[in-house]
Coordinates of C-alpha atoms in Angstrom, one line a residue:
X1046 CA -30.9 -0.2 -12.4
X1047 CA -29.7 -0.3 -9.0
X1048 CA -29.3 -3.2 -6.8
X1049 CA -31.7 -1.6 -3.8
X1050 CA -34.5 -1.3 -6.8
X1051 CA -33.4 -4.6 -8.4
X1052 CA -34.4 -6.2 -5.1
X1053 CA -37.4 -4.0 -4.5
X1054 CA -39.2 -5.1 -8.2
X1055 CA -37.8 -8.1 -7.7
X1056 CA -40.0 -8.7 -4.7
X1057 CA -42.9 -6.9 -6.2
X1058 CA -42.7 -9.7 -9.2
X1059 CA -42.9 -12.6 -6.9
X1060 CA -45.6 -11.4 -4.3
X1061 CA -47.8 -11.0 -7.3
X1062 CA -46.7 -14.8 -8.7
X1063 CA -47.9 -15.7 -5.0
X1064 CA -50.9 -13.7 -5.3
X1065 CA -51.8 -16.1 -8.6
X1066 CA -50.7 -19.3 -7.3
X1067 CA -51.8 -19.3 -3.3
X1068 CA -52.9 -15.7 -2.6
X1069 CA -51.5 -13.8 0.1
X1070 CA -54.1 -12.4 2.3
X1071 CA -55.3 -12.5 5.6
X1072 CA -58.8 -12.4 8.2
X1073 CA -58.9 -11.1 11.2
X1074 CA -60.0 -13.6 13.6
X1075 CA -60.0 -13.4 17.4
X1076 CA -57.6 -15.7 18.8
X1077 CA -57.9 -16.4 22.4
X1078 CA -56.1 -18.0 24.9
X1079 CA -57.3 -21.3 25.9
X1080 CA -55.9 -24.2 28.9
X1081 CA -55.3 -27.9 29.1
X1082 CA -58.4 -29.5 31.7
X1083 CA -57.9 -28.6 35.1
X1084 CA -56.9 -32.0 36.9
X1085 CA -59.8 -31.9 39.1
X1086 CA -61.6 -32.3 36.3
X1087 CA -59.6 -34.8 34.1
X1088 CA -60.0 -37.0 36.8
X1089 CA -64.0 -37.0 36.3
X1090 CA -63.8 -38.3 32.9
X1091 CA -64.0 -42.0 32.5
X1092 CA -60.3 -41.9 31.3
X1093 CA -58.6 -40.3 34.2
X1094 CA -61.1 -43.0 36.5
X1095 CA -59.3 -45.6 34.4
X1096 CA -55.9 -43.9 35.0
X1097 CA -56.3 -43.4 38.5
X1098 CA -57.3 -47.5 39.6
X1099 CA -53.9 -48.4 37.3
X1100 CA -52.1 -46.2 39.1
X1101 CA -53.6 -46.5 42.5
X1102 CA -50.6 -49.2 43.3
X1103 CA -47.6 -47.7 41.8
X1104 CA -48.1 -43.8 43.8
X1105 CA -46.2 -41.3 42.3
X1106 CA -45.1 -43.0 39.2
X1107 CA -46.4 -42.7 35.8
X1108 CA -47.6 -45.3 33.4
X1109 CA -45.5 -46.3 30.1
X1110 CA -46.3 -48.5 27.1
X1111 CA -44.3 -48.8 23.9
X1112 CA -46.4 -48.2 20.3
X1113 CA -44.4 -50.2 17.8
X1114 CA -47.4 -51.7 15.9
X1115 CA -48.2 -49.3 13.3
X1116 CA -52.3 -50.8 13.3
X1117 CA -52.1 -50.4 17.5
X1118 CA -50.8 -47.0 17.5
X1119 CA -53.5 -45.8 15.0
X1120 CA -56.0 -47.8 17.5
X1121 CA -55.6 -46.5 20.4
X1122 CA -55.5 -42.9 19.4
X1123 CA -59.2 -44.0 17.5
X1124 CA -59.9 -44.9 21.2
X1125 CA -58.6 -42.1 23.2
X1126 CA -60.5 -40.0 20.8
X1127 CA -63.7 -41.8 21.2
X1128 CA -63.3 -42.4 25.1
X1129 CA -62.8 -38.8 25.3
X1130 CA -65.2 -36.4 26.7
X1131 CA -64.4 -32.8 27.8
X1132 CA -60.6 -32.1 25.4
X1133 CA -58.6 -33.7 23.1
X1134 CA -54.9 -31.5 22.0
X1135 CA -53.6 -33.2 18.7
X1136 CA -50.2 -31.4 17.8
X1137 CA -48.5 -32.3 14.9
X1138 CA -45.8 -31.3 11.6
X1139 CA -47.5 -33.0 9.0
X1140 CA -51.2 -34.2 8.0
X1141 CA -51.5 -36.8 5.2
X1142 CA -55.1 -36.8 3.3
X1143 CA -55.2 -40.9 3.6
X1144 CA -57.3 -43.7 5.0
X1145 CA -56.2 -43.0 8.7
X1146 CA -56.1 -39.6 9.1
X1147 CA -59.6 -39.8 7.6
X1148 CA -60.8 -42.1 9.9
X1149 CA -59.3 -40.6 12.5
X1150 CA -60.6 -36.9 11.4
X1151 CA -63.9 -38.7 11.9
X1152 CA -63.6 -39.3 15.1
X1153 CA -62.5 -35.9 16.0
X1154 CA -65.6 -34.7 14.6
X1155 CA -67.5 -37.1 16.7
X1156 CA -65.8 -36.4 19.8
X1157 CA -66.8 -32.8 19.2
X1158 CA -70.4 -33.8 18.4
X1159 CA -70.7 -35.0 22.0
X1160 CA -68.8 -31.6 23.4
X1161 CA -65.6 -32.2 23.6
X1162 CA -63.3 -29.5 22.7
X1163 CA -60.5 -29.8 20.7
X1164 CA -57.0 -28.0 19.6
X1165 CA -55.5 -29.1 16.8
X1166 CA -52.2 -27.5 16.4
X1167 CA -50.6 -28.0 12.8
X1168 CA -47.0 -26.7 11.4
X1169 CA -47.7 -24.5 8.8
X1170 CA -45.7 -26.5 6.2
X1171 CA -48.2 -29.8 6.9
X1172 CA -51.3 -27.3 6.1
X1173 CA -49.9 -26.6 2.7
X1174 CA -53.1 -27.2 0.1
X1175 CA -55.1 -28.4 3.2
X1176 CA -56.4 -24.9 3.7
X1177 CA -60.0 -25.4 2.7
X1178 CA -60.1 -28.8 5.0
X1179 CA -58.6 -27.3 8.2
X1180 CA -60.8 -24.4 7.8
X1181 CA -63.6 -26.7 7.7
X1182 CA -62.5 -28.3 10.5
X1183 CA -62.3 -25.2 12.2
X1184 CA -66.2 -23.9 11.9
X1185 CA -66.8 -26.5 13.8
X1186 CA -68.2 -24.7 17.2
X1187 CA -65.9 -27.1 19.5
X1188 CA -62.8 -27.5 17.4
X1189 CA -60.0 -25.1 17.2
X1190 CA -57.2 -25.1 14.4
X1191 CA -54.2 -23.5 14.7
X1192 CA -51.0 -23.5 12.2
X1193 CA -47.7 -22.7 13.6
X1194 CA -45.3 -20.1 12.3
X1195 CA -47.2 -19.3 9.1
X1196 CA -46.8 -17.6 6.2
X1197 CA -49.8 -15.6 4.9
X1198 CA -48.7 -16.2 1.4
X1199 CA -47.8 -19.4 -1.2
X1200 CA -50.6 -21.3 0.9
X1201 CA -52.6 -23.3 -1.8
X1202 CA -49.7 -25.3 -3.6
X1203 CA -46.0 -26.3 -2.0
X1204 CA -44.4 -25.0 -5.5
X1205 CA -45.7 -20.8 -4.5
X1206 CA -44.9 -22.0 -0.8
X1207 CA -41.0 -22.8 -1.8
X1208 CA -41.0 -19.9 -3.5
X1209 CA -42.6 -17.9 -0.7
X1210 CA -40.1 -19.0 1.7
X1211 CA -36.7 -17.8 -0.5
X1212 CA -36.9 -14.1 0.7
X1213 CA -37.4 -15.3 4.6
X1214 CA -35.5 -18.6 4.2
X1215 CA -33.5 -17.6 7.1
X1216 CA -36.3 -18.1 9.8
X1217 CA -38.5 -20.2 7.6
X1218 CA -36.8 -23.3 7.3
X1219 CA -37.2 -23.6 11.2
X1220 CA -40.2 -25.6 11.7
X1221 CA -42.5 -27.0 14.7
X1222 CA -41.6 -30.8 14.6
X1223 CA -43.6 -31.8 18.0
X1224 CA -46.4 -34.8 17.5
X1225 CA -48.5 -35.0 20.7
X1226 CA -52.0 -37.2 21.7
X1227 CA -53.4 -35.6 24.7
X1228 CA -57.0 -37.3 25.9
X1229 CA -58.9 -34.7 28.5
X1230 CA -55.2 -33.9 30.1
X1231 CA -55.0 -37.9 31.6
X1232 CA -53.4 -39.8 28.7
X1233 CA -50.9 -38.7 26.2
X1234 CA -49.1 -40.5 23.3
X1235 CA -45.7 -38.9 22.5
X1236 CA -43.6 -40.1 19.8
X1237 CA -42.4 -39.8 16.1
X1238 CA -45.8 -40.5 14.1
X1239 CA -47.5 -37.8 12.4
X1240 CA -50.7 -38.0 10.8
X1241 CA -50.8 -39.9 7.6
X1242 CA -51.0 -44.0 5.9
X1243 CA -47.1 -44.2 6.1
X1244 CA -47.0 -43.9 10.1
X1245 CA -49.8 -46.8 10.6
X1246 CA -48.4 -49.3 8.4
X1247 CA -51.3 -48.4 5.3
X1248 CA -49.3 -47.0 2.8
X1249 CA -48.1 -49.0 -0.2
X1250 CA -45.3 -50.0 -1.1
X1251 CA -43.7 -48.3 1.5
X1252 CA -44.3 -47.5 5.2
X1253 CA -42.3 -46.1 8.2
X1254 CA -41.2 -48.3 11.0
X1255 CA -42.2 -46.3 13.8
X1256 CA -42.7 -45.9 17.9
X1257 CA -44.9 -43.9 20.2
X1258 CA -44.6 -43.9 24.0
X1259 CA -48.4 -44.0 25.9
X1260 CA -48.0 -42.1 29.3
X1261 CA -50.1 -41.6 32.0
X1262 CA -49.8 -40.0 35.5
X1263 CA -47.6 -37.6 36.4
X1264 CA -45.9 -37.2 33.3
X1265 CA -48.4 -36.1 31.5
X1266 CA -49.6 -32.9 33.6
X1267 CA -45.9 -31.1 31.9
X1268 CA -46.8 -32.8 28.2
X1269 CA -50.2 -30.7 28.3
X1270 CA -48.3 -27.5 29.9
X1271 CA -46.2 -27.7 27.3
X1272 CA -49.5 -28.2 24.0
X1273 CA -50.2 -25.0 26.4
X1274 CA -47.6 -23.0 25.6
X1275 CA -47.1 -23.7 21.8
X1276 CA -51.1 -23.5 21.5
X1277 CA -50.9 -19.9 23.3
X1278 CA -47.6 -18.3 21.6
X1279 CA -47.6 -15.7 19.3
X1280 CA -46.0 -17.9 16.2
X1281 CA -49.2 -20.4 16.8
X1282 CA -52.0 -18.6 14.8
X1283 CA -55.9 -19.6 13.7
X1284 CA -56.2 -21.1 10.4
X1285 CA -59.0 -18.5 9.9
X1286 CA -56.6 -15.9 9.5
X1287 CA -55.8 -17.2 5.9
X1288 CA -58.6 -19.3 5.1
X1289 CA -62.0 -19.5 4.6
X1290 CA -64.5 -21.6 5.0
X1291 CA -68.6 -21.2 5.5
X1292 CA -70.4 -21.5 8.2
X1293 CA -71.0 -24.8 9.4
X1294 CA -68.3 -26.1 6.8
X1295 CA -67.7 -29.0 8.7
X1296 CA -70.7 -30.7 8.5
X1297 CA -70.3 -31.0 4.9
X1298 CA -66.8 -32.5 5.6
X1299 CA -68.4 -34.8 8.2
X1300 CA -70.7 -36.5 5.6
X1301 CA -68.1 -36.9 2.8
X1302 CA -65.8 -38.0 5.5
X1303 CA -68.4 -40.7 6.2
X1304 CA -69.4 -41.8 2.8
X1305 CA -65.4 -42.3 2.0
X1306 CA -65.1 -44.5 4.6
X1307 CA -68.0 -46.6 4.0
X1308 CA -66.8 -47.1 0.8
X1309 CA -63.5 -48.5 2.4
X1310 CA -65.3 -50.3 5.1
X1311 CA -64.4 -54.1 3.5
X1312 CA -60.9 -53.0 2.5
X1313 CA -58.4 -55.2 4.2
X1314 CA -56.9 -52.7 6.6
X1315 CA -60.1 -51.4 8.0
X1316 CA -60.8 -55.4 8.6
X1317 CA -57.9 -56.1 10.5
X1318 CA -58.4 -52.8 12.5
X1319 CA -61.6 -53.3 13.0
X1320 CA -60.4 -56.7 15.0
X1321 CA -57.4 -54.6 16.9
X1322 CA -60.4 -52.2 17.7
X1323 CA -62.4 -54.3 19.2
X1324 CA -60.0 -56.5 21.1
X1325 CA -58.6 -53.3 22.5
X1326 CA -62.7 -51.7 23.4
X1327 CA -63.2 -55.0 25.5
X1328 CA -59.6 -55.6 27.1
X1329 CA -57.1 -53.1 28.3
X1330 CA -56.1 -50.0 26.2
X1331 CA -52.7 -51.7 26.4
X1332 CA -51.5 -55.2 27.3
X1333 CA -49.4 -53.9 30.1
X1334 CA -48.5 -51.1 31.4
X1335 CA -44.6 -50.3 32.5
X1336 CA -44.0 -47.7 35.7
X1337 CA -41.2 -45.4 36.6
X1338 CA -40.4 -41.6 36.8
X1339 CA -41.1 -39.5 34.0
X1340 CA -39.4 -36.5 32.7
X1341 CA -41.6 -34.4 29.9
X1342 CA -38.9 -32.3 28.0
X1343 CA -39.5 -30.3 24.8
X1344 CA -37.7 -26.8 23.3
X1345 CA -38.7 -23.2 23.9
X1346 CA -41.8 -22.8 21.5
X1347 CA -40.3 -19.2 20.3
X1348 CA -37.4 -21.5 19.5
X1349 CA -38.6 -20.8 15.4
X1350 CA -38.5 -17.2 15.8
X1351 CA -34.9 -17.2 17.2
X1352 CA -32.4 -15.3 15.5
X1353 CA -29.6 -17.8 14.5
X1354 CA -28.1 -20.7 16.4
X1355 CA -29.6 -20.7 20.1
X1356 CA -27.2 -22.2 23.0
X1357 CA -27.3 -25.5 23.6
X1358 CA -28.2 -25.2 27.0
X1359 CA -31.8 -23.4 26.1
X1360 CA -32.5 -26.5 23.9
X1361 CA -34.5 -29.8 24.4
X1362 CA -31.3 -32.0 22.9
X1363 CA -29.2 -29.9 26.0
X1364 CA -31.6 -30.6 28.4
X1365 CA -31.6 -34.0 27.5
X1366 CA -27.0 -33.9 27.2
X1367 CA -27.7 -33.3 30.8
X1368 CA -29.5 -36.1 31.9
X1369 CA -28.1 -39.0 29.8
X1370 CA -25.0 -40.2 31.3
X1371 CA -24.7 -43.9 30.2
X1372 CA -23.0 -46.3 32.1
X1373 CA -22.9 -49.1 30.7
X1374 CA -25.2 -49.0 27.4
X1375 CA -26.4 -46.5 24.6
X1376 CA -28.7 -47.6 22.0
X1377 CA -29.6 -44.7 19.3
X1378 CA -32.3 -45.5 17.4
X1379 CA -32.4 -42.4 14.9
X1380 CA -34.2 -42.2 10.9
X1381 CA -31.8 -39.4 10.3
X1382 CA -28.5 -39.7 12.1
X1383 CA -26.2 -36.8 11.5
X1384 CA -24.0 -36.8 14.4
X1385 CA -21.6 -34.1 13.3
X1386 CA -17.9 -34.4 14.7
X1387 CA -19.2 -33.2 18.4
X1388 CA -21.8 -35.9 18.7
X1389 CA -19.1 -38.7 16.8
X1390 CA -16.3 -37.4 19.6
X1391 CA -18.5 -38.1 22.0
X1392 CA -20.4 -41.6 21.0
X1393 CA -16.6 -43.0 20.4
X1394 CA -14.9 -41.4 23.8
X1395 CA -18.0 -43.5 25.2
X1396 CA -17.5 -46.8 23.4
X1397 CA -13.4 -46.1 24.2
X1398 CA -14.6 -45.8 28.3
X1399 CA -16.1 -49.3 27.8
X1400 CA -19.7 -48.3 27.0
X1401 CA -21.5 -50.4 24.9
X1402 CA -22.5 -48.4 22.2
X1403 CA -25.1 -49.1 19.3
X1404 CA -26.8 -47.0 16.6
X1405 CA -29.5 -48.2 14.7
X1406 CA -30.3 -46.3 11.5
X1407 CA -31.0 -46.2 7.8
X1408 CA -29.2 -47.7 5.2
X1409 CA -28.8 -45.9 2.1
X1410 CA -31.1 -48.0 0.2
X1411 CA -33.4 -47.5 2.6
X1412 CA -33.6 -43.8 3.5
X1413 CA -36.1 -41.9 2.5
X1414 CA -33.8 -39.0 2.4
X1415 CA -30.4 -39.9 1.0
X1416 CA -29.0 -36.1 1.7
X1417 CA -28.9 -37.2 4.7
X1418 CA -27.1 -40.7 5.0
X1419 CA -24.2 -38.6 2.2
X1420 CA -23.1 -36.5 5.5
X1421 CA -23.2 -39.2 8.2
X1422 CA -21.5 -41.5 6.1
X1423 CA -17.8 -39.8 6.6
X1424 CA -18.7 -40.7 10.6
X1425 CA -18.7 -44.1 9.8
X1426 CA -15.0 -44.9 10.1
X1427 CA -14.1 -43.2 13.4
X1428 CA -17.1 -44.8 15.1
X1429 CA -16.8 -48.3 13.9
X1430 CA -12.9 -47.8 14.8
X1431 CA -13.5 -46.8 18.6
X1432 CA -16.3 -49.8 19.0
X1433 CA -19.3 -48.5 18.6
X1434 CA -21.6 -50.9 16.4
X1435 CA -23.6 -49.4 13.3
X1436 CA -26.8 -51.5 11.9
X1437 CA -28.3 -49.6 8.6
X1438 CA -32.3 -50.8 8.0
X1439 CA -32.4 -53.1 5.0
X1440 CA -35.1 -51.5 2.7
X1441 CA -36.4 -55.2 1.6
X1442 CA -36.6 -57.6 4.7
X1443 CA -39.1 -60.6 5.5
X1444 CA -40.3 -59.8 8.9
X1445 CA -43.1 -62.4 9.3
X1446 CA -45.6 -61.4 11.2
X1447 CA -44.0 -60.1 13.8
X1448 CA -42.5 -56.4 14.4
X1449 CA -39.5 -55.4 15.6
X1450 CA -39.0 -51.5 16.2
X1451 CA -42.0 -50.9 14.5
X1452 CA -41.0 -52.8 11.1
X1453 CA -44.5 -54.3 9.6
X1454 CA -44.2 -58.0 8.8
X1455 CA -43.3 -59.0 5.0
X1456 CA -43.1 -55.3 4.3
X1457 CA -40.6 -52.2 3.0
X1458 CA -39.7 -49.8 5.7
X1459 CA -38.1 -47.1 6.1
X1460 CA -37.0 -46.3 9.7
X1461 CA -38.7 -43.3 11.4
X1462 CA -38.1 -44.3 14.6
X1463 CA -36.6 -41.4 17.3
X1464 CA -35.5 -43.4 20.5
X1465 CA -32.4 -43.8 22.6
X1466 CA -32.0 -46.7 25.2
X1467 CA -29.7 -45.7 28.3
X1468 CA -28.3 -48.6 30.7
X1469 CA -30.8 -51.0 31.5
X1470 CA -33.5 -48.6 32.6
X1471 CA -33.7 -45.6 31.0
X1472 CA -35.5 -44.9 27.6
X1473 CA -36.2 -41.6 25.7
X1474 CA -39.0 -41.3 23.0
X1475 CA -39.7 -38.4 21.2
X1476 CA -40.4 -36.5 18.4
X1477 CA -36.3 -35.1 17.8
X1478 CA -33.8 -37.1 15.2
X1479 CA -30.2 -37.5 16.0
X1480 CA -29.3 -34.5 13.8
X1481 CA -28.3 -30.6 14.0
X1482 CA -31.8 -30.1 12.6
X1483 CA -33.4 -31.3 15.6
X1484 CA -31.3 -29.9 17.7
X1485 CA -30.7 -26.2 16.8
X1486 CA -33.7 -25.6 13.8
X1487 CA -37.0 -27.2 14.8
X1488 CA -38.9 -27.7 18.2
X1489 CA -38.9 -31.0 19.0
X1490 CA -40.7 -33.0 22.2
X1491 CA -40.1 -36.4 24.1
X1492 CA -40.2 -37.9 27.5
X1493 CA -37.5 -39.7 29.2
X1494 CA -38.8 -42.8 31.0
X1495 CA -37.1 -44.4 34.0
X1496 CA -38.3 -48.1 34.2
X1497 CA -36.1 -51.2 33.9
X1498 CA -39.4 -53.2 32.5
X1499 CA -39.8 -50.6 30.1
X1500 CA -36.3 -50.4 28.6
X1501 CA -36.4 -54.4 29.0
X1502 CA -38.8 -54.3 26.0
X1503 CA -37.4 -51.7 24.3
X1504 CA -33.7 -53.4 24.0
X1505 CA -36.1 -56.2 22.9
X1506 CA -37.3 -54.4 20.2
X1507 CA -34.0 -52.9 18.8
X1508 CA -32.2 -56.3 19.0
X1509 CA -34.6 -57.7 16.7
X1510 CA -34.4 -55.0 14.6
X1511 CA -30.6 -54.9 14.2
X1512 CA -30.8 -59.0 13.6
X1513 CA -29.2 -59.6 10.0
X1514 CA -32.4 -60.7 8.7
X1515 CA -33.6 -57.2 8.8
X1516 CA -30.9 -54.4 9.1
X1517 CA -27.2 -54.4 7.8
X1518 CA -24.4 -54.6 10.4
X1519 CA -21.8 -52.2 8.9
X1520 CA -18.3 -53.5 9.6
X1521 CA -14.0 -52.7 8.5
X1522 CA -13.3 -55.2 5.5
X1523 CA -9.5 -54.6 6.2
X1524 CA -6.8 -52.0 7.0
X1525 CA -7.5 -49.8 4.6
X1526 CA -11.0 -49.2 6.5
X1527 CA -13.1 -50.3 3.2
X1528 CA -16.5 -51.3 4.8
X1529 CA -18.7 -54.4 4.2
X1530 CA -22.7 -54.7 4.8
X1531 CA -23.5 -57.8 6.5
X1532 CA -26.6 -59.2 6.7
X1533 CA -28.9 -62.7 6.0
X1534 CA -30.9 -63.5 3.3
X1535 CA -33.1 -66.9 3.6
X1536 CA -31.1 -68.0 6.2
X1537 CA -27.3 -67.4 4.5
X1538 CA -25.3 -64.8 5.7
X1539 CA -24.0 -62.4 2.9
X1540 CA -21.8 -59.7 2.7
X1541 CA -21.6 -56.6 0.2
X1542 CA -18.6 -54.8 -0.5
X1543 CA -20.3 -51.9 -2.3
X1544 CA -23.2 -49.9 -0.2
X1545 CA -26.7 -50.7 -1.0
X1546 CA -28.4 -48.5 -3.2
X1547 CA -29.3 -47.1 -6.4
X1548 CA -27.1 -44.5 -8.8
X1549 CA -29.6 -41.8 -7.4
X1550 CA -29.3 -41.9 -3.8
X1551 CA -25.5 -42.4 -4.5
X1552 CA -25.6 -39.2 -6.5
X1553 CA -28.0 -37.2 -3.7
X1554 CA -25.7 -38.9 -0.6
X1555 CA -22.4 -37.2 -2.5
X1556 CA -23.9 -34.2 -3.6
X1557 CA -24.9 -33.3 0.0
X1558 CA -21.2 -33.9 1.1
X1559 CA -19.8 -31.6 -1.5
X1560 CA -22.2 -28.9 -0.7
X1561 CA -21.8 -29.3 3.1
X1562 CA -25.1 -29.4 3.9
X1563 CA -24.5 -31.6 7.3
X1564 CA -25.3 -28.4 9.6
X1565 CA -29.0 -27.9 7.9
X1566 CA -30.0 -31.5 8.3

């Protein structure tokens, strides 16, 4: 047999294993194109009232407040959703099917019982086996669902979507990684929490130290131009194209949405929300409220579509090169830190100029994705030997009740955090990691805030989270640049001379070095 008809059977053989396992056919459904709410009329809702008196003394400027709380951030996007009233733009990778994203699909469905419409904008990897619930979602006559860069077959299970993703692997594995909040075009919250228990501190045993940045103000106008353009490209399609659902679908969802959550209505979490909830419908959506100039940034929504590595310049992580030029401080906050030997030259000709640097990451013990800490552990040396300061997340650490970068008190983490401080008034938040996949693969989104209150409380935050009682200060043991975890345990300071972590993330952290995977992560 020859290779041209090896390959041509060969794909025959697995579209029909896709047919059996997700089915690969597709509906046509009209897809039109569709606007954030004029200002003139964001302004009308109660929201953008509310916006407008806190910003009536700081002209010009837009709002900022940091989301580190797991059980706030979830609050205040129940709020925005239910103080809504003419559109609510939820973009997002992934969709969990737990307690939160329940509660807060809920809502949704409420807001859009009183008429107000909303986009929900979904990368097609997070609506794998959730067909039959976005659909749903979708009958409803005032919600839109969209999935981004789909694939019309391997839908219902994530084994036939692997599969379904070898022959276009090349184009596939780039990915829309944005997570956007927008409440009727006057309040956004941008950050790195997608939908699901792990990103509002209700997941056992585990849950993701997080942070979201609430905007309002200028700001915000370029955030919702930005939902505009993913929402209207070509690679953003309706979720009725490859699934069905009946009409009126989603009031069945609605009522088994609702029985669910009665039955979880005593359960400890929904207790303590329901007191956050409350405090927060009485008081201000936020204890206080940070202003400066804002700077919206994301990537190119056709970025997934490219064909291979785009310039740096047409990027969100070039635009961003551009504008952070530290003089005197750099704090990286990153879950995945890959810095590859461009981004190490450049972190360690900054700490060598006399800039304070600091990266704030996972350990190995704690990271949720081990690959990852096997190809930024070669960096470690050259950094630690030109100054710059590494603190690895301790996947065990007794917090309190406090939180500190979005660690839960008396809990496991795993940092998910995407932040960088600059100086002492600069902070970016957004949905990118410190890693080539952020930068050259997936689309990514984050603001860049200009406040010294505002970086004031984030510095706050990352120095409690790199205190030895809750992250690992990497350090040289000696000459022969063997390193040493340092940390506190009950009050005594210990030090390890072997990493922390189990045989298997030792074994996934080597293989991923051996196979050179560091330019895909």
């Amino acid at each position: 047999m020859s290779p041209e008809r090896f390959r041509r059977h060969w794909r025959v053989a697995l579209c029909c294993l896709l047919l059996l396992l997700g089915g690969c056919a597709t509906t046509p459904v009209p897809r039109v194109h569709t606007s954030a709410l004029p200002p003139a009329e964001a302004g009308a809702t109660a929201l953008g009232r509310w916006a407008e008196r806190q910003a009536a003394p700081h002209e010009g400027q837009s709002g900022f407040a940091l989301l580190a709380n797991g059980k706030d951030a979830f609050a205040v996007r129940a709020l925005l959703t239910a103080r809504s009233e003419r559109r609510l733009d939820i973009q997002t990778y992934l969709m969990g099917d737990g307690l939160t994203t329940r509660a807060l699909l809920h809502r949704v469905l409420g807001a859009a019982e009183r008429g107000v419409q909303v986009r929900l904008l979904i990368d097609d990897i997070g609506a794998v086996g959730q067909g039959g619930r976005l659909a749903a979602l979708d009958s409803h006559p005032n919600i839109q669902v969209r999935v981004y860069h789909p694939l019309a077959v391997g839908r219902g299970h994530l084994a036939a979507r692997v599969l379904a993703t070898i022959p276009v692997l090349g184009r596939q594995h780039r990915r829309m990684h944005n997570k956007l909040w927008i409440a009727d075009n006057t309040l956004a919250i941008v950050g790195g929490r997608n939908l699901g228990d792990e990103y509002y501190n209700a997941s056992e045993p585990r849950n993701f130290a997080d942070l979201d940045l609430l905007t309002l103000g200028p700001v915000v106008e370029p955030l919702s131009r930005s939902f505009d353009l993913y929402w209207n490209h070509g690679l953003a399609q309706p979720v009725g194209r490859y699934h069905r659902a009946p009409e009126e679908a989603w009031r069945e969802l609605q009522a088994s949405l609702e029985a669910w959550l009665d039955g979880q209505a005593d359960s400890a979490y929904f207790s303590a929300l329901r007191k956050r909830h409350d405090n927060r419908a009485r008081e201000p959506l936020v204890e206080e409220l940070h202003w400066g100039h804002g700077e919206a940034l994301w990537d190119p929504p056709g970025k997934p579509g490219w064909r291979g590595r785009p310039p740096l310049v047409r990027t969100m992580a070039g635009q961003l090169q551009r504008l952070v030029d530290p003089e005197t401080r750099l704090v990286v906050v990153a879950a995945y830190f890959v810095p590859t030997d461009a981004g190490s030259r450049m972190l360690r000709e900054l700490a060598e100029s006399g800039v304070e640097v600091a990266v704030i990451t996972n350990s190995l013990e704690a990271s949720d994705v081990p690959i990852v800490h096997g190809v930024y552990m070669p960096h470690r040396f050259d950094l630690l030997e030109s100054g710059v300061a590494l603190f690895e997340l301790r996947a065990e650490a007794d917090n309190g009740e406090g939180v500190a970068i979005g660690i839960p008190g008396s809990s496991a983490s795993v940092l998910h955090i995407k932040a960088v401080g600059i100086d002492d008034d600069r902070v970016f938040v957004g949905s990118a990691n410190a890693d080539p996949r952020s930068v050259w693969w997936n689309t990514e989104v984050g603001v860049l805030a200009q406040s010294e209150a505002l970086a004031a409380d984030f510095l706050e935050l990352t120095e409690v989270g790199a205190a030895p009682a809750l992250s690992y200060r990497v350090v040289q043991a000696g000459r022969d640049g063997a390193l040493s975890w340092e940390s506190e345990v009950e009050g005594e300071a210990v030090r390890l001379d072997r990493e922390p972590g189990s045989a298997w993330q030792r074994l996934s952290a080597w293989l991923s070095r051996v196979l050179r995977l560091e330019r895909w992560l």
